[in-house]
N, CA and C of each residue as an Amber inpcrd file, in Angstrom:
protein
   369
  -5.1540000  14.2950000  10.5970000  -5.1990000  13.9910000   9.1760000
  -5.8420000  15.1660000   8.4460000  -5.2470000  15.5640000   7.3550000
  -5.8020000  16.6680000   6.5770000  -7.1030000  16.2550000   5.9200000
  -7.9560000  17.2550000   5.6240000  -9.2600000  16.9770000   5.0040000
  -9.1250000  16.2620000   3.6710000  -8.1450000  16.6860000   2.8330000
  -7.9670000  16.0670000   1.5190000  -7.6170000  14.5900000   1.6680000
  -6.7660000  14.2540000   2.6410000  -6.3980000  12.8660000   2.8460000
  -7.5930000  12.0560000   3.3270000  -8.4060000  12.6530000   4.1820000
  -9.5850000  11.9580000   4.7000000 -10.5690000  11.6630000   3.5670000
 -10.6600000  12.5490000   2.6030000 -11.5790000  12.3510000   1.4830000
 -11.1070000  11.2400000   0.5600000  -9.7990000  11.0490000   0.4540000
  -9.2390000  10.0810000  -0.4880000  -8.3860000   9.0600000   0.2460000
  -9.0010000   8.2780000   1.0880000  -8.2800000   7.2130000   1.7900000
  -7.9670000   6.0930000   0.8090000  -6.9480000   5.3320000   1.1370000
  -6.5950000   4.1870000   0.3020000  -7.7350000   3.1730000   0.3800000
  -8.2990000   2.7980000  -0.7650000  -9.4030000   1.8320000  -0.7510000
  -8.8860000   0.4170000  -0.4880000  -9.8030000  -0.4770000  -0.2720000
  -9.4460000  -1.8930000  -0.1580000  -8.7670000  -2.3230000  -1.4490000
  -7.8190000  -3.2180000  -1.3420000  -7.1030000  -3.6920000  -2.5300000
  -7.9240000  -4.7520000  -3.2520000  -9.0430000  -4.3100000  -3.7790000
  -9.8960000  -5.1570000  -4.6150000 -10.0720000  -4.4280000  -5.9420000
 -10.3010000  -5.1470000  -7.0150000 -10.5070000  -4.4590000  -8.2920000
 -11.6160000  -3.4100000  -8.2350000 -12.7050000  -3.7250000  -7.5630000
 -13.8320000  -2.7840000  -7.4940000 -13.4590000  -1.5240000  -6.7060000
 -12.8070000  -1.7130000  -5.5500000 -12.4060000  -0.5690000  -4.7330000
 -11.4010000   0.3170000  -5.4480000 -10.4410000  -0.3040000  -6.1110000
  -9.4200000   0.4600000  -6.8230000 -10.0170000   1.2100000  -8.0150000
 -10.9150000   0.5500000  -8.7510000 -11.5240000   1.2160000  -9.9080000
 -12.3530000   2.4140000  -9.4760000 -13.0940000   2.2770000  -8.3870000
 -13.8930000   3.4000000  -7.8820000 -13.0030000   4.5780000  -7.5080000
 -11.8990000   4.2850000  -6.8340000 -10.9710000   5.3510000  -6.4370000
 -10.3520000   6.0090000  -7.6630000  -9.9760000   5.2130000  -8.6470000
  -9.3760000   5.7790000  -9.8630000 -10.3510000   6.6650000 -10.6180000
 -11.6150000   6.2960000 -10.6310000 -12.6150000   7.1090000 -11.3210000
 -12.6770000   8.5150000 -10.7250000 -12.4240000   8.6310000  -9.4290000
 -12.4270000   9.9400000  -8.7700000 -11.0840000  10.6570000  -8.8880000
 -10.0010000   9.9140000  -8.6970000  -8.6700000  10.5200000  -8.6170000
  -8.0160000  10.7570000  -9.9700000  -8.2160000   9.8520000 -10.8930000
  -7.5740000   9.9360000 -12.2110000  -8.5660000   9.4600000 -13.2630000
  -9.5330000  10.3130000 -13.6150000 -10.6260000   9.8930000 -14.5030000
 -10.1910000   9.3460000 -15.8620000  -8.9550000   9.5940000 -16.2600000
  -8.4880000   9.1000000 -17.5570000  -8.0330000   7.6400000 -17.4940000
  -7.9420000   7.0390000 -16.2990000  -7.3680000   5.7060000 -16.1740000
  -8.3290000   4.5130000 -16.1720000  -9.6230000   4.6470000 -15.8950000
 -10.4650000   3.4370000 -15.8390000 -10.4560000   2.5820000 -17.1140000
 -10.3360000   3.1790000 -18.2750000 -10.3100000   2.3730000 -19.5060000
  -9.0660000   1.4810000 -19.5340000  -7.9270000   2.0380000 -19.1510000
  -6.6940000   1.2490000 -19.0830000  -6.8180000   0.1760000 -18.0100000
  -7.3710000   0.5640000 -16.8610000  -7.5950000  -0.3720000 -15.7630000
  -8.4290000  -1.5550000 -16.2490000  -9.5420000  -1.2830000 -16.9240000
 -10.4270000  -2.3420000 -17.4130000  -9.7220000  -3.2620000 -18.4120000
  -8.9470000  -2.6750000 -19.3180000  -8.2340000  -3.4830000 -20.3180000
  -7.1940000  -4.3780000 -19.6390000  -6.4430000  -3.8170000 -18.7020000
  -5.4320000  -4.6050000 -18.0080000  -6.0650000  -5.6640000 -17.1010000
  -7.2190000  -5.3500000 -16.5330000  -7.9310000  -6.3290000 -15.7040000
  -8.3670000  -7.5230000 -16.5550000  -8.8700000  -7.2480000 -17.7490000
  -9.2910000  -8.3310000 -18.6390000  -8.1040000  -9.2300000 -19.0000000
  -6.9610000  -8.6210000 -19.2560000  -5.7530000  -9.3990000 -19.5760000
  -5.3400000 -10.2480000 -18.3790000  -5.3350000  -9.6440000 -17.1780000
  -4.9430000 -10.3740000 -15.9700000  -5.9000000 -11.5340000 -15.6990000
  -7.2030000 -11.3020000 -15.8970000  -8.1740000 -12.3850000 -15.7040000
  -7.9390000 -13.5260000 -16.6910000  -7.6730000 -13.1870000 -17.9380000
  -7.4070000 -14.2020000 -18.9540000  -6.1490000 -14.9930000 -18.5990000
  -5.0960000 -14.2960000 -18.1820000  -3.8600000 -14.9820000 -17.7860000
  -4.0970000 -15.8860000 -16.5760000  -4.8980000 -15.4030000 -15.6200000
  -5.1990000 -16.1990000 -14.4260000  -5.9270000 -17.4870000 -14.8140000
  -6.8480000 -17.3880000 -15.7550000  -7.5780000 -18.5790000 -16.2100000
  -6.6430000 -19.5490000 -16.9390000  -5.8140000 -19.0010000 -17.8340000
  -4.9060000 -19.8420000 -18.6050000  -3.8850000 -20.5470000 -17.7130000
  -3.3970000 -19.8290000 -16.7040000  -2.3590000 -20.3660000 -15.8270000
  -2.9370000 -21.1160000 -14.6290000  -4.2480000 -21.0430000 -14.4640000
  -4.9250000 -21.6000000 -13.2900000  -4.1690000 -21.1480000 -12.0400000
  -4.0400000 -19.8250000 -11.9490000  -3.2570000 -19.2190000 -10.8670000
  -3.8240000 -17.8430000 -10.5440000  -3.7420000 -17.4710000  -9.2820000
  -4.1780000 -16.1380000  -8.8670000  -3.0680000 -15.0990000  -9.0240000
  -1.8720000 -15.5290000  -9.3640000  -0.7290000 -14.6170000  -9.4470000
  -0.9620000 -13.4330000 -10.3920000  -1.5010000 -13.6290000 -11.5980000
  -1.7210000 -12.4680000 -12.4710000  -2.6490000 -11.4230000 -11.8560000
  -3.6720000 -11.8710000 -11.1590000  -4.5950000 -10.9130000 -10.5170000
  -3.9320000 -10.2340000  -9.3160000  -3.1090000 -10.9690000  -8.5790000
  -2.3900000 -10.3420000  -7.4580000  -1.4500000  -9.2580000  -7.9670000
  -0.7440000  -9.5410000  -9.0690000   0.1480000  -8.5310000  -9.6620000
  -0.6580000  -7.3190000 -10.1130000  -1.7630000  -7.5730000 -10.7800000
  -2.6200000  -6.5060000 -11.2790000  -3.1140000  -5.6220000 -10.1290000
  -3.6590000  -6.2290000  -9.0810000  -4.1840000  -5.4780000  -7.9400000
  -3.0570000  -4.7120000  -7.2540000  -1.9070000  -5.3370000  -7.0800000
  -0.7710000  -4.6560000  -6.4490000  -0.3160000  -3.4380000  -7.2340000
  -0.2260000  -3.5960000  -8.5470000   0.1940000  -2.4920000  -9.4120000
  -0.7720000  -1.3180000  -9.3090000  -2.0640000  -1.6110000  -9.3710000
  -3.0550000  -0.5390000  -9.3480000  -3.2410000   0.0450000  -7.9510000
  -2.9600000  -0.7340000  -6.9070000  -3.0070000  -0.1910000  -5.5470000
  -1.9290000   0.8670000  -5.3740000  -0.7570000   0.6240000  -5.9430000
   0.3150000   1.6240000  -5.8930000  -0.0880000   2.8680000  -6.6830000
  -0.7020000   2.6620000  -7.8450000  -1.1640000   3.7910000  -8.6540000
  -2.1440000   4.6600000  -7.8610000  -3.0990000   4.0410000  -7.1900000
  -4.0700000   4.7880000  -6.3860000  -3.3630000   5.4960000  -5.2390000
  -2.4150000   4.8130000  -4.5970000  -1.6900000   5.4220000  -3.4850000
  -0.9570000   6.6860000  -3.9270000  -0.4040000   6.6720000  -5.1170000
   0.2870000   7.8510000  -5.6550000  -0.7170000   8.9360000  -6.0160000
  -1.7650000   8.5770000  -6.7240000  -2.7450000   9.5590000  -7.1970000
  -3.5050000  10.2330000  -6.0590000  -3.5310000   9.6270000  -4.8800000
  -4.1950000  10.2410000  -3.7240000  -3.4930000  11.5250000  -3.2830000
  -2.2560000  11.7080000  -3.7140000  -1.4670000  12.8870000  -3.3490000
  -1.1130000  13.6300000  -4.6400000  -1.9270000  14.5920000  -5.0630000
  -1.7670000  15.2270000  -6.3750000  -0.3840000  15.8090000  -6.6430000
   0.2480000  16.4400000  -5.6550000   1.5760000  17.0120000  -5.8950000
   2.5970000  15.9190000  -6.1850000   2.5230000  14.8420000  -5.4320000
   3.4450000  13.7270000  -5.6540000   3.1790000  13.0660000  -7.0010000
   1.9040000  12.9030000  -7.3390000   1.5480000  12.2900000  -8.6150000
   2.0540000  13.1420000  -9.7770000   1.8900000  14.4450000  -9.6630000
   2.3640000  15.3440000 -10.7190000   3.8770000  15.2310000 -10.8880000
   4.5930000  15.1570000  -9.7690000   6.0570000  15.0270000  -9.8200000
   6.4420000  13.6970000 -10.4710000   5.7690000  12.6180000 -10.0940000
   6.0600000  11.3150000 -10.6900000   5.8140000  11.3420000 -12.1950000
   4.6800000  11.9150000 -12.6180000   4.3620000  11.9770000 -14.0470000
   5.3780000  12.8270000 -14.8020000   5.8310000  13.8950000 -14.1620000
   6.8640000  14.7400000 -14.7730000   8.1620000  13.9560000 -14.9690000
   8.5710000  13.2060000 -13.9590000   9.7960000  12.4080000 -14.0650000
   9.6580000  11.2990000 -15.1010000   8.4910000  10.6830000 -15.1640000
   8.2650000   9.6470000 -16.1820000   8.3660000  10.2390000 -17.5810000
   7.8110000  11.4280000 -17.7660000   7.8690000  12.0820000 -19.0800000
   9.3090000  12.4340000 -19.4400000  10.0590000  12.9270000 -18.4820000
  11.4770000  13.2470000 -18.7350000  12.2530000  11.9970000 -19.1250000
  12.0290000  10.9160000 -18.4050000  12.7370000   9.6720000 -18.7080000
  12.3780000   9.1570000 -20.0970000  11.1310000   9.3320000 -20.4850000
  10.6860000   8.8990000 -21.8120000  11.3720000   9.6970000 -22.9160000
  11.5880000  10.9900000 -22.6700000  12.2210000  11.8560000 -23.6780000
  13.7350000  11.7170000 -23.7270000  14.3340000  11.0690000 -22.7490000
  15.7890000  10.9630000 -22.6810000  16.3300000  10.1560000 -23.8500000
  17.4720000  10.5930000 -24.3460000  18.0920000   9.9260000 -25.4880000
  18.8090000   8.6400000 -25.0880000  19.3290000   8.5850000 -23.8660000
  20.0230000   7.3790000 -23.4090000  19.8390000   7.2000000 -21.9060000
  20.3610000   6.1180000 -21.3930000  20.1630000   5.7670000 -19.9940000
  20.7600000   6.7940000 -19.0350000  21.9510000   7.3050000 -19.3380000
  22.5770000   8.2790000 -18.4310000  21.7660000   9.5840000 -18.3740000
  21.2050000   9.9730000 -19.4980000  20.3590000  11.1760000 -19.5230000
  19.0730000  10.9450000 -18.7190000  18.5040000   9.7580000 -18.8420000
  17.2890000   9.4280000 -18.0790000  17.5830000   9.4350000 -16.5810000
  18.7280000   8.8840000 -16.1900000  19.1030000   8.8850000 -14.7740000
  19.3110000  10.3010000 -14.2600000  19.9570000  11.1300000 -15.0420000
  20.1930000  12.5190000 -14.6310000  18.8740000  13.2690000 -14.4830000
  17.9380000  13.0160000 -15.3760000  16.6460000  13.7040000 -15.3300000
  15.8070000  13.2810000 -14.1370000  16.0810000  12.1000000 -13.6170000
  15.2570000  11.6020000 -12.5160000  15.8870000  11.7840000 -11.1450000
  17.0470000  12.4130000 -11.0760000  17.6720000  12.6260000  -9.7690000
  16.8010000  13.5440000  -8.9280000  16.6230000  13.2010000  -7.6610000
  15.7920000  14.0480000  -6.7960000  16.4330000  15.4060000  -6.5690000
  15.5840000  16.4080000  -6.4680000  16.0700000  17.7470000  -6.1630000
  16.3220000  17.8260000  -4.6600000  16.9850000  18.8740000  -4.1790000
  17.2600000  18.9890000  -2.7450000  16.0000000  19.0300000  -1.8850000
  14.8480000  19.3670000  -2.4600000  13.6230000  19.4480000  -1.6630000
  12.8610000  18.1320000  -1.6340000  13.4380000  17.0710000  -2.2020000
  12.7630000  15.7870000  -2.2250000  13.1560000  14.9470000  -1.0220000
  12.2640000  14.0720000  -0.6310000  12.5270000  13.1840000   0.5000000
  12.0080000  11.8020000   0.1920000  12.5160000  10.8140000   0.9270000
  12.0660000   9.4450000   0.7460000  10.8130000   9.2330000   1.5750000
   9.7500000   8.7440000   0.9280000   8.5070000   8.4600000   1.6430000
   8.1610000   6.9990000   1.4330000   7.3740000   6.4540000   2.3060000
   6.9410000   5.0750000   2.1930000   5.4570000   5.0580000   1.8840000
   5.0880000   4.3570000   0.8250000   3.6910000   4.2090000   0.4480000
   3.2310000   2.8600000   0.9640000   2.2860000   2.8490000   1.8780000
   1.7920000   1.5970000   2.4320000   0.5830000   1.1500000   1.6220000
   0.7700000   0.0790000   0.8580000  -0.3040000  -0.3900000  -0.0060000
  -0.7310000  -1.8090000   0.3320000   0.1750000  -2.5880000   0.8530000
  -0.1010000  -3.9750000   1.2140000   0.7590000  -4.2760000   2.4240000
   0.7380000  -5.4940000   2.9330000   1.6610000  -5.8010000   4.0200000
   3.1090000  -5.5410000   3.6300000   3.4070000  -5.6440000   2.3650000
   4.7350000  -5.2520000   1.8880000   4.6990000  -3.7540000   1.6450000
   5.8380000  -3.1250000   1.6460000   5.8760000  -1.6770000   1.5050000
   6.5970000  -1.2920000   0.2230000   6.0030000  -0.3740000  -0.5260000
   6.6370000   0.1460000  -1.7310000   7.3260000   1.4550000  -1.3450000
   8.5320000   1.6850000  -1.8250000   9.2590000   2.9080000  -1.5140000
   9.3440000   3.7640000  -2.7650000   9.2180000   5.0350000  -2.5890000
   9.2780000   5.9520000  -3.7320000   9.8950000   7.2700000  -3.2840000
  10.6780000   7.8910000  -4.1460000  11.1910000   9.2100000  -3.8720000
  10.2120000  10.1940000  -4.4800000   9.6950000  11.0810000  -3.6720000
   8.7370000  12.0570000  -4.1700000   9.1240000  13.4380000  -3.6900000
   8.7250000  14.4130000  -4.4240000   9.0640000  15.7820000  -4.1040000
   7.9730000  16.3870000  -3.2400000   8.3840000  17.0170000  -2.1740000
   7.4560000  17.7200000  -1.2840000   7.6230000  19.2100000  -1.5300000
   6.7310000  19.8120000  -2.3010000   6.8600000  21.2230000  -2.6000000
   6.6930000  22.0610000  -1.3470000   7.4380000  23.1200000  -1.2970000
   7.3080000  24.0770000  -0.2120000   7.8940000  23.6330000   1.1080000
   8.6710000  22.5710000   1.1340000   9.2830000  22.1250000   2.3760000
  10.7590000  22.2620000   2.3210000
């Protein structure tokens, strides 16, 4: 395991663990995390269900998993920005097509697996 990966292991999928990791990996995100956590908690209370918190934790676990790999995170943010600037759906799809140097990777965040296409620079 590379030193950078060892320093930024995937934290436990708890709000506290994820927030701590985000504070280190993406310092601009804790405010959004806190606001979304408050909404999820309110929804959980209103619905008398843990589902809103499970969705919230799952979403942010994926975010942390991506941010742990700066090159992949940068590529994802670049593609999101391109899609946002696209005038229509076909343009957004064209902007997000993987380049020849991209490969399919699996992000393990929970017992279920999230799949993402990410670019591996220099390979």
